[in-house]
mmCIF file of C-alpha atoms in Angstrom:
data_model
loop_
_atom_site.group_PDB
_atom_site.id
_atom_site.type_symbol
_atom_site.label_atom_id
_atom_site.label_comp_id
_atom_site.label_asym_id
_atom_site.label_seq_id
_atom_site.Cartn_x
_atom_site.Cartn_y
_atom_site.Cartn_z
ATOM 1 C CA UNK A 176 -35.467 -40.304 29.597
ATOM 2 C CA UNK A 177 -32.030 -38.937 30.210
ATOM 3 C CA UNK A 178 -29.223 -41.317 29.948
ATOM 4 C CA UNK A 179 -27.207 -41.824 32.997
ATOM 5 C CA UNK A 180 -23.311 -41.815 32.375
ATOM 6 C CA UNK A 181 -21.078 -44.829 33.246
ATOM 7 C CA UNK A 182 -17.330 -44.039 32.789
ATOM 8 C CA UNK A 183 -14.457 -46.717 32.926
ATOM 9 C CA UNK A 184 -10.943 -45.626 33.617
ATOM 10 C CA UNK A 185 -8.135 -48.044 33.089
ATOM 11 C CA UNK A 186 -4.699 -47.565 31.477
ATOM 12 C CA UNK A 187 -5.150 -51.143 29.387
ATOM 13 C CA UNK A 188 -6.972 -49.926 26.193
ATOM 14 C CA UNK A 189 -7.756 -53.547 25.128
ATOM 15 C CA UNK A 190 -9.491 -54.296 28.406
ATOM 16 C CA UNK A 191 -11.326 -50.734 28.479
ATOM 17 C CA UNK A 192 -12.908 -51.011 25.014
ATOM 18 C CA UNK A 193 -13.677 -54.505 25.233
ATOM 19 C CA UNK A 194 -15.524 -54.009 28.513
ATOM 20 C CA UNK A 195 -17.219 -50.856 27.094
ATOM 21 C CA UNK A 196 -18.638 -52.728 24.117
ATOM 22 C CA UNK A 197 -19.645 -55.519 26.508
ATOM 23 C CA UNK A 198 -21.497 -53.233 28.825
ATOM 24 C CA UNK A 199 -23.219 -51.377 25.804
ATOM 25 C CA UNK A 200 -24.919 -54.739 24.761
ATOM 26 C CA UNK A 201 -25.820 -55.863 28.439
ATOM 27 C CA UNK A 202 -26.343 -52.898 30.698
ATOM 28 C CA UNK A 203 -29.705 -52.115 29.734
ATOM 29 C CA UNK A 204 -31.106 -48.818 29.142
ATOM 30 C CA UNK A 205 -30.674 -45.878 29.521
ATOM 31 C CA UNK A 206 -26.940 -45.680 29.933
ATOM 32 C CA UNK A 207 -24.078 -43.871 28.055
ATOM 33 C CA UNK A 208 -20.883 -45.814 28.542
ATOM 34 C CA UNK A 209 -17.717 -43.894 28.145
ATOM 35 C CA UNK A 210 -13.990 -45.056 28.088
ATOM 36 C CA UNK A 211 -11.001 -43.416 29.363
ATOM 37 C CA UNK A 212 -7.150 -44.548 29.365
ATOM 38 C CA UNK A 213 -5.567 -41.575 30.741
ATOM 39 C CA UNK A 214 -6.313 -39.427 33.943
ATOM 40 C CA UNK A 215 -6.402 -36.356 31.506
ATOM 41 C CA UNK A 216 -9.164 -37.823 29.311
ATOM 42 C CA UNK A 217 -11.041 -38.565 32.573
ATOM 43 C CA UNK A 218 -10.712 -35.033 34.059
ATOM 44 C CA UNK A 219 -11.863 -33.479 30.763
ATOM 45 C CA UNK A 220 -14.944 -35.784 30.476
ATOM 46 C CA UNK A 221 -15.701 -34.837 34.156
ATOM 47 C CA UNK A 222 -15.508 -31.072 33.466
ATOM 48 C CA UNK A 223 -18.632 -31.267 30.975
ATOM 49 C CA UNK A 224 -20.505 -34.212 32.644
ATOM 50 C CA UNK A 225 -20.960 -36.030 35.808
ATOM 51 C CA UNK A 226 -20.795 -39.756 35.637
ATOM 52 C CA UNK A 227 -23.200 -41.410 37.814
ATOM 53 C CA UNK A 228 -20.730 -44.538 37.991
ATOM 54 C CA UNK A 229 -17.121 -44.186 37.577
ATOM 55 C CA UNK A 230 -15.178 -47.581 37.313
ATOM 56 C CA UNK A 231 -11.376 -47.030 38.136
ATOM 57 C CA UNK A 232 -8.434 -49.533 37.952
ATOM 58 C CA UNK A 233 -6.982 -49.548 41.381
ATOM 59 C CA UNK A 234 -3.399 -49.317 39.984
ATOM 60 C CA UNK A 235 -3.981 -45.756 38.694
ATOM 61 C CA UNK A 236 -6.624 -44.615 41.679
ATOM 62 C CA UNK A 237 -5.424 -41.498 43.446
ATOM 63 C CA UNK A 238 -7.201 -39.530 46.358
ATOM 64 C CA UNK A 239 -7.666 -36.642 43.972
ATOM 65 C CA UNK A 240 -9.992 -38.706 42.086
ATOM 66 C CA UNK A 241 -12.414 -38.399 44.851
ATOM 67 C CA UNK A 242 -12.823 -34.670 43.883
ATOM 68 C CA UNK A 243 -14.061 -35.215 40.230
ATOM 69 C CA UNK A 244 -17.769 -34.498 39.464
ATOM 70 C CA UNK A 245 -18.774 -38.172 39.635
ATOM 71 C CA UNK A 246 -21.193 -40.172 41.615
ATOM 72 C CA UNK A 247 -20.129 -43.522 43.013
ATOM 73 C CA UNK A 248 -16.590 -44.543 42.460
ATOM 74 C CA UNK A 249 -15.931 -48.252 42.162
ATOM 75 C CA UNK A 250 -12.406 -49.766 42.014
ATOM 76 C CA UNK A 251 -11.378 -52.371 39.622
ATOM 77 C CA UNK A 252 -9.099 -54.469 41.435
ATOM 78 C CA UNK A 253 -6.265 -56.671 39.954
ATOM 79 C CA UNK A 254 -5.467 -58.395 43.287
ATOM 80 C CA UNK A 255 -8.480 -59.854 45.288
ATOM 81 C CA UNK A 256 -6.854 -59.065 48.508
ATOM 82 C CA UNK A 257 -6.233 -55.529 47.764
ATOM 83 C CA UNK A 258 -8.006 -52.818 49.752
ATOM 84 C CA UNK A 259 -7.992 -49.226 48.997
ATOM 85 C CA UNK A 260 -9.692 -46.163 50.621
ATOM 86 C CA UNK A 261 -12.770 -48.044 51.723
ATOM 87 C CA UNK A 262 -14.258 -47.841 48.374
ATOM 88 C CA UNK A 263 -16.583 -50.484 46.964
ATOM 89 C CA UNK A 264 -14.391 -52.824 44.608
ATOM 90 C CA UNK A 265 -14.785 -55.547 42.281
ATOM 91 C CA UNK A 266 -12.307 -58.164 40.876
ATOM 92 C CA UNK A 267 -11.143 -57.448 37.437
ATOM 93 C CA UNK A 268 -10.121 -60.973 36.041
ATOM 94 C CA UNK A 269 -13.536 -62.706 36.024
ATOM 95 C CA UNK A 270 -16.429 -62.806 33.764
ATOM 96 C CA UNK A 271 -17.386 -59.214 32.174
ATOM 97 C CA UNK A 272 -20.991 -60.229 33.112
ATOM 98 C CA UNK A 273 -20.267 -60.509 36.853
ATOM 99 C CA UNK A 274 -18.041 -57.384 36.830
ATOM 100 C CA UNK A 275 -20.857 -55.310 35.298
ATOM 101 C CA UNK A 276 -23.464 -56.709 37.484
ATOM 102 C CA UNK A 277 -21.598 -56.013 40.739
ATOM 103 C CA UNK A 278 -20.679 -52.451 39.531
ATOM 104 C CA UNK A 279 -24.437 -51.739 38.830
ATOM 105 C CA UNK A 280 -25.296 -52.881 42.197
ATOM 106 C CA UNK A 281 -22.868 -50.649 43.807
ATOM 107 C CA UNK A 282 -24.350 -47.930 41.605
ATOM 108 C CA UNK A 283 -27.808 -48.425 43.163
ATOM 109 C CA UNK A 284 -28.929 -49.782 39.755
ATOM 110 C CA UNK A 285 -29.760 -53.493 40.782
ATOM 111 C CA UNK A 286 -31.184 -54.021 37.529
ATOM 112 C CA UNK A 287 -30.873 -56.960 35.284
ATOM 113 C CA UNK A 288 -28.125 -56.484 32.519
ATOM 114 C CA UNK A 289 -29.780 -58.642 29.885
ATOM 115 C CA UNK A 290 -33.068 -56.774 29.656
ATOM 116 C CA UNK A 291 -35.790 -57.091 26.789
ATOM 117 C CA UNK A 292 -35.545 -53.728 25.019
ATOM 118 C CA UNK A 293 -38.434 -51.901 23.453
ATOM 119 C CA UNK A 294 -38.331 -52.274 19.628
ATOM 120 C CA UNK A 295 -36.025 -55.387 19.900
ATOM 121 C CA UNK A 296 -35.862 -57.323 16.782
ATOM 122 C CA UNK A 297 -36.650 -61.036 16.628
ATOM 123 C CA UNK A 298 -33.905 -63.135 17.992
ATOM 124 C CA UNK A 299 -32.296 -65.425 15.340
ATOM 125 C CA UNK A 300 -31.913 -69.293 16.079
ATOM 126 C CA UNK A 301 -28.615 -70.700 14.419
ATOM 127 C CA UNK A 302 -28.045 -74.328 14.954
ATOM 128 C CA UNK A 303 -24.980 -76.189 14.391
ATOM 129 C CA UNK A 304 -25.001 -80.171 14.186
ATOM 130 C CA UNK A 305 -23.361 -82.860 12.231
ATOM 131 C CA UNK A 306 -24.147 -86.645 12.291
ATOM 132 C CA UNK A 307 -20.635 -87.329 11.268
ATOM 133 C CA UNK A 308 -17.819 -87.510 13.665
ATOM 134 C CA UNK A 309 -14.456 -85.399 13.662
ATOM 135 C CA UNK A 310 -15.778 -82.338 11.598
ATOM 136 C CA UNK A 311 -14.439 -79.510 13.850
ATOM 137 C CA UNK A 312 -18.124 -78.516 14.587
ATOM 138 C CA UNK A 313 -17.311 -76.866 17.819
ATOM 139 C CA UNK A 314 -14.421 -75.057 16.541
ATOM 140 C CA UNK A 315 -16.549 -73.777 13.841
ATOM 141 C CA UNK A 316 -19.366 -72.744 16.039
ATOM 142 C CA UNK A 317 -16.989 -70.858 18.540
ATOM 143 C CA UNK A 318 -15.432 -69.075 15.418
ATOM 144 C CA UNK A 319 -18.705 -68.428 13.832
ATOM 145 C CA UNK A 320 -19.961 -66.874 17.364
ATOM 146 C CA UNK A 321 -16.925 -64.781 17.953
ATOM 147 C CA UNK A 322 -17.277 -63.141 14.458
ATOM 148 C CA UNK A 323 -20.877 -62.548 14.556
ATOM 149 C CA UNK A 324 -20.484 -60.987 18.161
ATOM 150 C CA UNK A 325 -18.289 -58.295 16.843
ATOM 151 C CA UNK A 326 -21.461 -56.534 15.592
ATOM 152 C CA UNK A 327 -24.426 -58.078 17.371
ATOM 153 C CA UNK A 328 -25.290 -59.595 20.578
ATOM 154 C CA UNK A 329 -24.652 -63.335 20.668
ATOM 155 C CA UNK A 330 -25.297 -66.223 23.232
ATOM 156 C CA UNK A 331 -23.876 -69.644 22.540
ATOM 157 C CA UNK A 332 -25.153 -72.937 24.075
ATOM 158 C CA UNK A 333 -23.212 -75.998 23.919
ATOM 159 C CA UNK A 334 -25.724 -79.107 23.996
ATOM 160 C CA UNK A 335 -23.030 -81.750 23.514
ATOM 161 C CA UNK A 336 -22.727 -84.652 26.175
ATOM 162 C CA UNK A 337 -19.006 -84.101 27.053
ATOM 163 C CA UNK A 338 -18.021 -80.632 25.896
ATOM 164 C CA UNK A 339 -15.005 -80.282 28.183
ATOM 165 C CA UNK A 340 -15.057 -76.507 28.585
ATOM 166 C CA UNK A 341 -13.615 -76.432 32.315
ATOM 167 C CA UNK A 342 -10.690 -78.521 30.841
ATOM 168 C CA UNK A 343 -10.215 -76.489 27.561
ATOM 169 C CA UNK A 344 -10.483 -73.169 29.322
ATOM 170 C CA UNK A 345 -8.939 -74.091 32.589
ATOM 171 C CA UNK A 346 -12.135 -72.610 34.461
ATOM 172 C CA UNK A 347 -14.490 -73.735 37.269
ATOM 173 C CA UNK A 348 -18.165 -73.096 36.611
ATOM 174 C CA UNK A 349 -20.384 -72.954 39.649
ATOM 175 C CA UNK A 350 -23.462 -72.565 37.524
ATOM 176 C CA UNK A 351 -24.084 -74.235 34.044
ATOM 177 C CA UNK A 352 -26.714 -74.868 31.474
ATOM 178 C CA UNK A 353 -28.815 -76.808 33.866
ATOM 179 C CA UNK A 354 -29.054 -73.965 36.203
ATOM 180 C CA UNK A 355 -30.324 -71.902 33.272
ATOM 181 C CA UNK A 356 -32.913 -74.326 32.573
ATOM 182 C CA UNK A 357 -34.293 -74.557 35.917
ATOM 183 C CA UNK A 358 -34.544 -70.649 36.181
ATOM 184 C CA UNK A 359 -36.466 -70.832 32.957
ATOM 185 C CA UNK A 360 -38.903 -72.900 34.484
ATOM 186 C CA UNK A 361 -39.721 -70.373 37.171
ATOM 187 C CA UNK A 362 -40.741 -66.707 36.206
ATOM 188 C CA UNK A 363 -39.396 -64.058 33.912
ATOM 189 C CA UNK A 364 -37.725 -62.050 36.887
ATOM 190 C CA UNK A 365 -35.809 -65.259 38.007
ATOM 191 C CA UNK A 366 -34.327 -65.742 34.526
ATOM 192 C CA UNK A 367 -33.388 -62.135 34.244
ATOM 193 C CA UNK A 368 -31.754 -62.044 37.436
ATOM 194 C CA UNK A 369 -29.775 -65.161 37.173
ATOM 195 C CA UNK A 370 -28.710 -65.116 33.614
ATOM 196 C CA UNK A 371 -25.778 -62.581 34.191
ATOM 197 C CA UNK A 372 -24.230 -64.534 36.861
ATOM 198 C CA UNK A 373 -24.137 -67.438 34.548
ATOM 199 C CA UNK A 374 -23.028 -66.248 31.401
ATOM 200 C CA UNK A 375 -18.999 -66.262 30.585
ATOM 201 C CA UNK A 376 -17.398 -64.741 27.829
ATOM 202 C CA UNK A 377 -15.102 -65.445 24.887
ATOM 203 C CA UNK A 378 -14.009 -62.028 23.598
ATOM 204 C CA UNK A 379 -17.289 -60.680 22.640
ATOM 205 C CA UNK A 380 -19.245 -63.876 22.425
ATOM 206 C CA UNK A 381 -21.268 -64.711 25.645
ATOM 207 C CA UNK A 382 -21.695 -68.533 26.465
ATOM 208 C CA UNK A 383 -23.512 -70.530 29.162
ATOM 209 C CA UNK A 384 -21.417 -73.196 30.697
ATOM 210 C CA UNK A 385 -22.414 -76.684 29.392
ATOM 211 C CA UNK A 386 -23.931 -79.179 31.626
ATOM 212 C CA UNK A 387 -21.446 -81.733 33.622
ATOM 213 C CA UNK A 388 -23.121 -84.875 32.914
ATOM 214 C CA UNK A 389 -25.011 -86.483 30.049
ATOM 215 C CA UNK A 390 -27.941 -87.150 32.286
ATOM 216 C CA UNK A 391 -28.364 -83.373 32.588
ATOM 217 C CA UNK A 392 -28.989 -83.270 28.760
ATOM 218 C CA UNK A 393 -30.869 -86.744 28.234
ATOM 219 C CA UNK A 394 -33.417 -85.925 31.027
ATOM 220 C CA UNK A 395 -34.790 -82.495 29.382
ATOM 221 C CA UNK A 396 -37.622 -83.019 27.053
ATOM 222 C CA UNK A 397 -37.800 -80.735 23.794
ATOM 223 C CA UNK A 398 -40.508 -78.633 25.134
ATOM 224 C CA UNK A 399 -38.119 -77.430 27.877
ATOM 225 C CA UNK A 400 -35.583 -76.456 25.442
ATOM 226 C CA UNK A 401 -38.034 -74.537 23.299
ATOM 227 C CA UNK A 402 -39.304 -72.691 26.373
ATOM 228 C CA UNK A 403 -35.633 -71.457 27.078
ATOM 229 C CA UNK A 404 -35.249 -70.520 23.594
ATOM 230 C CA UNK A 405 -38.504 -68.648 23.794
ATOM 231 C CA UNK A 406 -37.766 -66.944 27.131
ATOM 232 C CA UNK A 407 -34.262 -65.792 25.926
ATOM 233 C CA UNK A 408 -36.009 -64.351 22.789
ATOM 234 C CA UNK A 409 -38.396 -62.431 24.884
ATOM 235 C CA UNK A 410 -36.486 -61.529 28.094
ATOM 236 C CA UNK A 411 -32.950 -60.983 26.861
ATOM 237 C CA UNK A 412 -31.368 -58.391 24.661
ATOM 238 C CA UNK A 413 -29.552 -61.258 22.641
ATOM 239 C CA UNK A 414 -29.971 -60.950 18.889
ATOM 240 C CA UNK A 415 -28.627 -64.341 17.905
ATOM 241 C CA UNK A 416 -28.807 -67.703 19.748
ATOM 242 C CA UNK A 417 -26.150 -69.917 18.680
ATOM 243 C CA UNK A 418 -26.905 -73.645 19.543
ATOM 244 C CA UNK A 419 -24.099 -76.293 19.253
ATOM 245 C CA UNK A 420 -26.212 -79.726 19.038
ATOM 246 C CA UNK A 421 -25.078 -83.052 20.440
ATOM 247 C CA UNK A 422 -26.516 -86.414 20.200
ATOM 248 C CA UNK A 423 -28.079 -86.831 23.733
ATOM 249 C CA UNK A 424 -30.797 -84.072 23.289
ATOM 250 C CA UNK A 425 -34.453 -85.667 23.071
ATOM 251 C CA UNK A 426 -36.083 -85.171 19.721
ATOM 252 C CA UNK A 427 -33.128 -83.518 17.824
ATOM 253 C CA UNK A 428 -35.257 -83.113 14.629
ATOM 254 C CA UNK A 429 -37.792 -80.978 16.433
ATOM 255 C CA UNK A 430 -35.216 -78.677 17.708
ATOM 256 C CA UNK A 431 -33.549 -78.463 14.458
ATOM 257 C CA UNK A 432 -36.860 -77.292 12.939
ATOM 258 C CA UNK A 433 -37.060 -74.667 15.530
ATOM 259 C CA UNK A 434 -33.933 -73.017 14.222
ATOM 260 C CA UNK A 435 -33.807 -70.409 11.321
ATOM 261 C CA UNK A 436 -30.771 -71.923 9.873
ATOM 262 C CA UNK A 437 -28.544 -75.133 10.718
ATOM 263 C CA UNK A 438 -25.145 -75.619 9.704
ATOM 264 C CA UNK A 439 -24.110 -79.090 8.953
ATOM 265 C CA UNK A 440 -20.288 -79.698 8.727
ATOM 266 C CA UNK A 441 -19.816 -82.871 6.785
ATOM 267 C CA UNK A 442 -16.887 -84.954 5.283
ATOM 268 C CA UNK A 443 -16.548 -86.717 2.035
ATOM 269 C CA UNK A 444 -15.529 -90.273 2.888
ATOM 270 C CA UNK A 445 -17.901 -93.116 2.109
ATOM 271 C CA UNK A 446 -18.858 -93.639 5.917
ATOM 272 C CA UNK A 447 -19.665 -90.016 6.442
ATOM 273 C CA UNK A 448 -21.591 -89.915 3.313
ATOM 274 C CA UNK A 449 -23.658 -92.899 4.479
ATOM 275 C CA UNK A 450 -24.397 -91.456 7.928
ATOM 276 C CA UNK A 451 -25.582 -87.929 6.413
ATOM 277 C CA UNK A 452 -27.914 -89.812 3.869
ATOM 278 C CA UNK A 453 -29.540 -91.696 6.836
ATOM 279 C CA UNK A 454 -29.786 -88.362 8.909
ATOM 280 C CA UNK A 455 -31.579 -86.762 6.019
ATOM 281 C CA UNK A 456 -34.004 -89.810 5.593
ATOM 282 C CA UNK A 457 -34.925 -89.610 9.377
ATOM 283 C CA UNK A 458 -35.159 -85.877 9.309
ATOM 284 C CA UNK A 459 -37.701 -86.022 6.308
ATOM 285 C CA UNK A 460 -39.727 -88.684 7.872
ATOM 286 C CA UNK A 461 -39.965 -86.714 11.125
ATOM 287 C CA UNK A 462 -40.309 -82.972 10.073
ATOM 288 C CA UNK A 463 -41.044 -83.301 6.277
ATOM 289 C CA UNK A 464 -39.103 -81.655 3.429
ATOM 290 C CA UNK A 465 -39.456 -77.875 4.476
ATOM 291 C CA UNK A 466 -36.687 -78.180 6.902
ATOM 292 C CA UNK A 467 -34.316 -79.022 4.269
ATOM 293 C CA UNK A 468 -34.342 -75.364 3.246
ATOM 294 C CA UNK A 469 -32.877 -74.299 6.463
ATOM 295 C CA UNK A 470 -29.852 -76.549 6.168
ATOM 296 C CA UNK A 471 -26.487 -75.522 5.045
ATOM 297 C CA UNK A 472 -23.906 -78.291 4.329
ATOM 298 C CA UNK A 473 -20.464 -77.400 4.820
ATOM 299 C CA UNK A 474 -16.983 -78.731 4.503
ATOM 300 C CA UNK A 475 -14.643 -77.073 7.003
ATOM 301 C CA UNK A 476 -10.978 -76.520 6.053
ATOM 302 C CA UNK A 477 -8.125 -77.670 8.078
ATOM 303 C CA UNK A 478 -6.183 -75.136 9.973
ATOM 304 C CA UNK A 479 -3.243 -75.420 12.326
ATOM 305 C CA UNK A 480 -3.030 -73.556 15.767
ATOM 306 C CA UNK A 481 -0.239 -73.884 18.197
ATOM 307 C CA UNK A 482 -2.339 -72.346 21.122
ATOM 308 C CA UNK A 483 -4.059 -73.735 23.980
ATOM 309 C CA UNK A 484 -7.186 -72.933 26.114
ATOM 310 C CA UNK A 485 -8.996 -69.819 25.231
ATOM 311 C CA UNK A 486 -6.349 -68.595 22.996
ATOM 312 C CA UNK A 487 -6.640 -71.431 20.755
ATOM 313 C CA UNK A 488 -10.335 -70.540 20.022
ATOM 314 C CA UNK A 489 -9.569 -66.687 20.058
ATOM 315 C CA UNK A 490 -6.792 -67.290 17.423
ATOM 316 C CA UNK A 491 -9.126 -69.175 15.153
ATOM 317 C CA UNK A 492 -10.871 -66.172 14.268
ATOM 318 C CA UNK A 493 -7.945 -65.141 12.340
ATOM 319 C CA UNK A 494 -7.188 -68.715 10.873
ATOM 320 C CA UNK A 495 -8.176 -70.348 7.555
ATOM 321 C CA UNK A 496 -11.321 -71.477 9.616
ATOM 322 C CA UNK A 497 -11.765 -67.571 10.223
ATOM 323 C CA UNK A 498 -11.708 -66.647 6.778
ATOM 324 C CA UNK A 499 -14.043 -69.527 5.748
ATOM 325 C CA UNK A 500 -16.760 -68.283 8.225
ATOM 326 C CA UNK A 501 -16.454 -64.650 6.943
ATOM 327 C CA UNK A 502 -16.708 -65.795 3.396
ATOM 328 C CA UNK A 503 -19.842 -68.030 4.206
ATOM 329 C CA UNK A 504 -21.449 -65.020 6.206
ATOM 330 C CA UNK A 505 -21.002 -62.745 3.215
ATOM 331 C CA UNK A 506 -22.930 -65.175 0.910
ATOM 332 C CA UNK A 507 -25.532 -65.996 3.699
ATOM 333 C CA UNK A 508 -29.020 -64.987 3.058
ATOM 334 C CA UNK A 509 -31.315 -65.519 5.908
ATOM 335 C CA UNK A 510 -34.360 -67.670 5.092
#
């Protein structure tokens, strides 16, 4: 089948190439996604090809762009109240998933962005958990996720009681992990159609906003979590599902056993060692000794970071913690 061309024109190269990489992973097939940062490069491309979809920053839009050999033109607005030339428009400063979904709808391609692909490899489940407190577990998880997402499609789920993402990222979430669990209980089409509107992004890493209250986690039986994991594997293009476990989930040992590998951040003080020893004893009683082959005990380095919000987690990639993660991955052998 011939690939359709989707072109993006914005003078901001950082936005263009980040969005292009996101779109490549989530637009489904077949789409040839191209990036332009100057009008000259866009014109040269349109001389030899005909983009079915053209996303143009409103700041550089001009009437002569209507004359290009392009199909549907969609404006990328920086001001939500801005109106230009009666063209369809999408607000730039929102989750990439929401931008892409809207653009595809305008182009008459109301397809689901995270489609299962032919020949898709098995999705890897990576768990992060610690029975020990104050180990920088979530900082490690988000650093690991961002680094993995540079080359692979990664979705991060946080299953902690109080994740605090709205406060950390200064964002308001209309839909959360609770909604995703509900849609997973419906049919395949429901999950595929709703997932793009729930997913948010931290650089290249996709994540589902955590639940609002502890009861939303405590009431979920383990089979519902396993069903969600299975449906994401079968009906999405994600290659890695990264799960940050907390204490509130039911039958935690069974969920850890479902992972391909589990990272265990630990500390070396006597109380932490005692908690870890008890955890291993319970895990062995409930899951046997085979699960221990999946466990990776790690001691995380301390790192200073003066940033706040998303910048704090983005900068962790280049901190001592980021160096630790890269070294860990270079030594990792998937069981």
